[in-house]
XYZ file of C-alpha atoms in Angstrom:
67
model
C 3.828 -12.647 -4.822
C 1.840 -15.727 -3.854
C 3.519 -15.639 -0.425
C 1.500 -12.510 0.385
C -2.016 -12.554 1.816
C -4.841 -11.572 -0.506
C -5.057 -8.082 1.022
C -1.337 -7.467 0.557
C -1.577 -8.771 -3.030
C -4.442 -6.332 -3.658
C -2.343 -3.468 -2.283
C 0.539 -4.488 -4.557
C -1.849 -4.490 -7.552
C -3.164 -1.027 -6.661
C 0.368 0.388 -6.421
C 1.471 -1.337 -9.631
C -1.575 -0.085 -11.573
C -1.182 3.536 -10.414
C 0.160 6.180 -12.786
C 2.779 7.236 -10.276
C 3.659 7.150 -6.586
C 0.677 6.580 -4.297
C -0.105 7.677 -0.762
C -1.759 5.518 1.880
C -4.959 7.532 1.431
C -5.043 6.649 -2.289
C -4.688 2.956 -1.501
C -7.348 3.124 1.217
C -9.792 4.677 -1.268
C -8.974 1.999 -3.856
C -9.671 -0.650 -1.200
C -13.087 0.921 -0.595
C -12.247 2.275 2.841
C -13.082 5.626 4.342
C -10.367 8.265 4.497
C -10.531 8.732 8.262
C -7.220 8.355 10.111
C -8.449 5.133 11.717
C -8.912 3.559 8.284
C -5.853 5.039 6.549
C -3.242 4.327 9.256
C -3.510 0.515 8.983
C -3.008 0.830 5.215
C 0.029 3.041 5.832
C 1.407 0.329 8.103
C 0.845 -2.319 5.442
C 2.589 -0.174 2.829
C 5.491 0.386 5.210
C 5.798 -3.373 5.822
C 5.822 -4.057 2.091
C 8.503 -1.406 1.668
C 10.607 -2.662 4.582
C 10.532 -6.163 3.104
C 11.566 -4.962 -0.349
C 8.249 -5.410 -2.179
C 7.683 -1.654 -2.668
C 9.898 1.421 -2.878
C 9.138 4.369 -0.591
C 9.842 7.925 -1.682
C 10.979 10.583 0.736
C 7.509 12.096 0.632
C 5.818 8.973 2.032
C 4.600 7.752 -1.323
C 5.048 4.238 -2.621
C 6.083 2.753 -5.967
C 6.515 -0.787 -7.253
C 10.092 -2.106 -7.202
């Protein structure tokens, strides 16, 4: 995981520490961001990148889990 930037590592920690699948909004809140679309969409993009690269699993409902 050391190949990831500190922000991506933090996102991975948030997902790993969650009790179940998380949504981008949940991660944005955990990062201390507002829940406006302009703040949540970049987090959604980061989650999608982590999923596309095999770091996270994405459910059909747009939620994310650790692999």
